[in-house]
Amino acid sequence: SLSFVIQYLKEIGATDALNELENFIQSHFDIEYFERLALEGRWKDLYQYSCRFLCWDENFHSKILLEILKNRFLETLFGGNEDEAQKILCVAIGNIPMKVE
């Protein structure tokens, strides 16, 4: 069963494989994996992981996703890759939901 596979991956420490499997089946949000990606500065991976669970339409979720993109943008910009930073900024702007009244 799937639970045995998940348990096995946990036991052998295959956290990336485990999280990919969990993402594929969207079983649960792993806050420890989320934190590890953030602490390691893996902003692109963190954004992709978070988008599987968080929705841009929900105010709190949008703030989290924007914070991830902001950190990715700043690290990329200060790292000297202005073209990539511009692409990240365009993604962030393109995902902000606009309210039409």
PDB file of C-alpha atoms in Angstrom:
ATOM      1  CA  SER A   1       0.000   0.000   0.000  1.00  0.00           C
ATOM      2  CA  LEU A   2       1.007   3.610  -0.427  1.00  0.00           C
ATOM      3  CA  SER A   3       1.421   4.154   3.304  1.00  0.00           C
ATOM      4  CA  PHE A   4       4.197   1.520   3.362  1.00  0.00           C
ATOM      5  CA  VAL A   5       6.032   3.286   0.551  1.00  0.00           C
ATOM      6  CA  ILE A   6       5.765   6.610   2.399  1.00  0.00           C
ATOM      7  CA  GLN A   7       6.972   5.035   5.636  1.00  0.00           C
ATOM      8  CA  TYR A   8       9.892   3.369   3.840  1.00  0.00           C
ATOM      9  CA  LEU A   9      10.973   6.644   2.230  1.00  0.00           C
ATOM     10  CA  LYS A  10      10.862   8.318   5.660  1.00  0.00           C
ATOM     11  CA  GLU A  11      12.944   5.531   7.214  1.00  0.00           C
ATOM     12  CA  ILE A  12      15.703   5.731   4.625  1.00  0.00           C
ATOM     13  CA  GLY A  13      15.743   9.525   4.728  1.00  0.00           C
ATOM     14  CA  ALA A  14      14.695  10.036   1.125  1.00  0.00           C
ATOM     15  CA  THR A  15      12.944  13.332   1.889  1.00  0.00           C
ATOM     16  CA  ASP A  16      13.098  14.731  -1.643  1.00  0.00           C
ATOM     17  CA  ALA A  17      11.612  11.546  -3.098  1.00  0.00           C
ATOM     18  CA  LEU A  18       9.024  11.486  -0.324  1.00  0.00           C
ATOM     19  CA  ASN A  19       7.984  15.050  -0.992  1.00  0.00           C
ATOM     20  CA  GLU A  20       7.777  14.471  -4.719  1.00  0.00           C
ATOM     21  CA  LEU A  21       5.495  11.503  -4.075  1.00  0.00           C
ATOM     22  CA  GLU A  22       3.390  13.523  -1.634  1.00  0.00           C
ATOM     23  CA  ASN A  23       3.179  16.345  -4.166  1.00  0.00           C
ATOM     24  CA  PHE A  24       2.107  13.945  -6.862  1.00  0.00           C
ATOM     25  CA  ILE A  25      -0.699  12.557  -4.732  1.00  0.00           C
ATOM     26  CA  GLN A  26      -1.185  15.893  -2.892  1.00  0.00           C
ATOM     27  CA  SER A  27      -1.554  14.032   0.376  1.00  0.00           C
ATOM     28  CA  HIS A  28      -0.371  16.694   2.801  1.00  0.00           C
ATOM     29  CA  PHE A  29       1.676  19.828   3.181  1.00  0.00           C
ATOM     30  CA  ASP A  30       5.008  19.029   4.829  1.00  0.00           C
ATOM     31  CA  ILE A  31       5.962  22.060   6.919  1.00  0.00           C
ATOM     32  CA  GLU A  32       9.385  20.593   7.759  1.00  0.00           C
ATOM     33  CA  TYR A  33      10.217  20.256   4.055  1.00  0.00           C
ATOM     34  CA  PHE A  34       8.887  23.798   3.491  1.00  0.00           C
ATOM     35  CA  GLU A  35      11.127  25.135   6.263  1.00  0.00           C
ATOM     36  CA  ARG A  36      14.165  23.229   4.992  1.00  0.00           C
ATOM     37  CA  LEU A  37      13.763  24.654   1.507  1.00  0.00           C
ATOM     38  CA  ALA A  38      13.444  28.166   2.962  1.00  0.00           C
ATOM     39  CA  LEU A  39      16.477  27.779   5.227  1.00  0.00           C
ATOM     40  CA  GLU A  40      18.536  26.436   2.325  1.00  0.00           C
ATOM     41  CA  GLY A  41      17.442  29.365   0.150  1.00  0.00           C
ATOM     42  CA  ARG A  42      15.946  27.048  -2.459  1.00  0.00           C
ATOM     43  CA  TRP A  43      13.332  29.658  -3.425  1.00  0.00           C
ATOM     44  CA  LYS A  44      12.409  28.224  -6.820  1.00  0.00           C
ATOM     45  CA  ASP A  45      11.821  24.768  -5.320  1.00  0.00           C
ATOM     46  CA  LEU A  46       9.956  26.319  -2.395  1.00  0.00           C
ATOM     47  CA  TYR A  47       7.706  28.302  -4.728  1.00  0.00           C
ATOM     48  CA  GLN A  48       6.941  25.271  -6.880  1.00  0.00           C
ATOM     49  CA  TYR A  49       6.210  23.141  -3.798  1.00  0.00           C
ATOM     50  CA  SER A  50       4.007  25.816  -2.225  1.00  0.00           C
ATOM     51  CA  CYS A  51       1.980  26.414  -5.387  1.00  0.00           C
ATOM     52  CA  ARG A  52       0.787  22.824  -5.232  1.00  0.00           C
ATOM     53  CA  PHE A  53      -1.009  23.564  -1.977  1.00  0.00           C
ATOM     54  CA  LEU A  54      -1.558  27.320  -1.776  1.00  0.00           C
ATOM     55  CA  CYS A  55      -3.951  29.410  -3.833  1.00  0.00           C
ATOM     56  CA  TRP A  56      -3.252  32.911  -5.157  1.00  0.00           C
ATOM     57  CA  ASP A  57      -6.880  33.878  -4.572  1.00  0.00           C
ATOM     58  CA  GLU A  58      -6.660  33.521  -0.813  1.00  0.00           C
ATOM     59  CA  ASN A  59      -5.175  36.593   0.862  1.00  0.00           C
ATOM     60  CA  PHE A  60      -2.953  34.804   3.407  1.00  0.00           C
ATOM     61  CA  HIS A  61      -1.682  32.307   0.833  1.00  0.00           C
ATOM     62  CA  SER A  62      -0.908  35.120  -1.615  1.00  0.00           C
ATOM     63  CA  LYS A  63       1.249  36.812   1.028  1.00  0.00           C
ATOM     64  CA  ILE A  64       3.246  33.619   1.551  1.00  0.00           C
ATOM     65  CA  LEU A  65       3.761  33.089  -2.180  1.00  0.00           C
ATOM     66  CA  LEU A  66       4.758  36.732  -2.688  1.00  0.00           C
ATOM     67  CA  GLU A  67       7.249  36.513   0.185  1.00  0.00           C
ATOM     68  CA  ILE A  68       8.855  33.459  -1.444  1.00  0.00           C
ATOM     69  CA  LEU A  69       9.059  35.219  -4.812  1.00  0.00           C
ATOM     70  CA  LYS A  70      10.430  38.377  -3.146  1.00  0.00           C
ATOM     71  CA  ASN A  71      13.272  36.425  -1.526  1.00  0.00           C
ATOM     72  CA  ARG A  72      14.010  34.588  -4.760  1.00  0.00           C
ATOM     73  CA  PHE A  73      13.986  37.895  -6.662  1.00  0.00           C
ATOM     74  CA  LEU A  74      16.307  39.664  -4.222  1.00  0.00           C
ATOM     75  CA  GLU A  75      18.819  36.812  -4.038  1.00  0.00           C
ATOM     76  CA  THR A  76      18.862  36.548  -7.819  1.00  0.00           C
ATOM     77  CA  LEU A  77      19.196  40.313  -8.285  1.00  0.00           C
ATOM     78  CA  PHE A  78      21.961  40.690  -5.694  1.00  0.00           C
ATOM     79  CA  GLY A  79      23.635  37.626  -7.189  1.00  0.00           C
ATOM     80  CA  GLY A  80      24.061  39.595 -10.405  1.00  0.00           C
ATOM     81  CA  ASN A  81      21.519  37.816 -12.602  1.00  0.00           C
ATOM     82  CA  GLU A  82      19.305  40.747 -13.590  1.00  0.00           C
ATOM     83  CA  ASP A  83      17.582  38.934 -16.481  1.00  0.00           C
ATOM     84  CA  GLU A  84      16.447  36.079 -14.241  1.00  0.00           C
ATOM     85  CA  ALA A  85      15.375  38.571 -11.550  1.00  0.00           C
ATOM     86  CA  GLN A  86      13.210  40.344 -14.110  1.00  0.00           C
ATOM     87  CA  LYS A  87      11.532  37.034 -15.051  1.00  0.00           C
ATOM     88  CA  ILE A  88      10.807  36.296 -11.381  1.00  0.00           C
ATOM     89  CA  LEU A  89       9.270  39.748 -10.965  1.00  0.00           C
ATOM     90  CA  CYS A  90       7.056  39.215 -14.018  1.00  0.00           C
ATOM     91  CA  VAL A  91       5.811  35.909 -12.597  1.00  0.00           C
ATOM     92  CA  ALA A  92       5.005  37.598  -9.288  1.00  0.00           C
ATOM     93  CA  ILE A  93       3.120  40.437 -10.951  1.00  0.00           C
ATOM     94  CA  GLY A  94       1.309  38.068 -13.285  1.00  0.00           C
ATOM     95  CA  ASN A  95       0.016  35.980 -10.386  1.00  0.00           C
ATOM     96  CA  ILE A  96      -1.415  38.796  -8.306  1.00  0.00           C
ATOM     97  CA  PRO A  97      -5.194  38.545  -8.535  1.00  0.00           C
ATOM     98  CA  MET A  98      -6.813  41.756  -9.665  1.00  0.00           C
ATOM     99  CA  LYS A  99     -10.171  42.756  -8.210  1.00  0.00           C
ATOM    100  CA  VAL A 100     -12.448  44.481 -10.652  1.00  0.00           C
ATOM    101  CA  GLU A 101     -15.154  46.536  -8.983  1.00  0.00           C
TER     102      GLU A 101
END
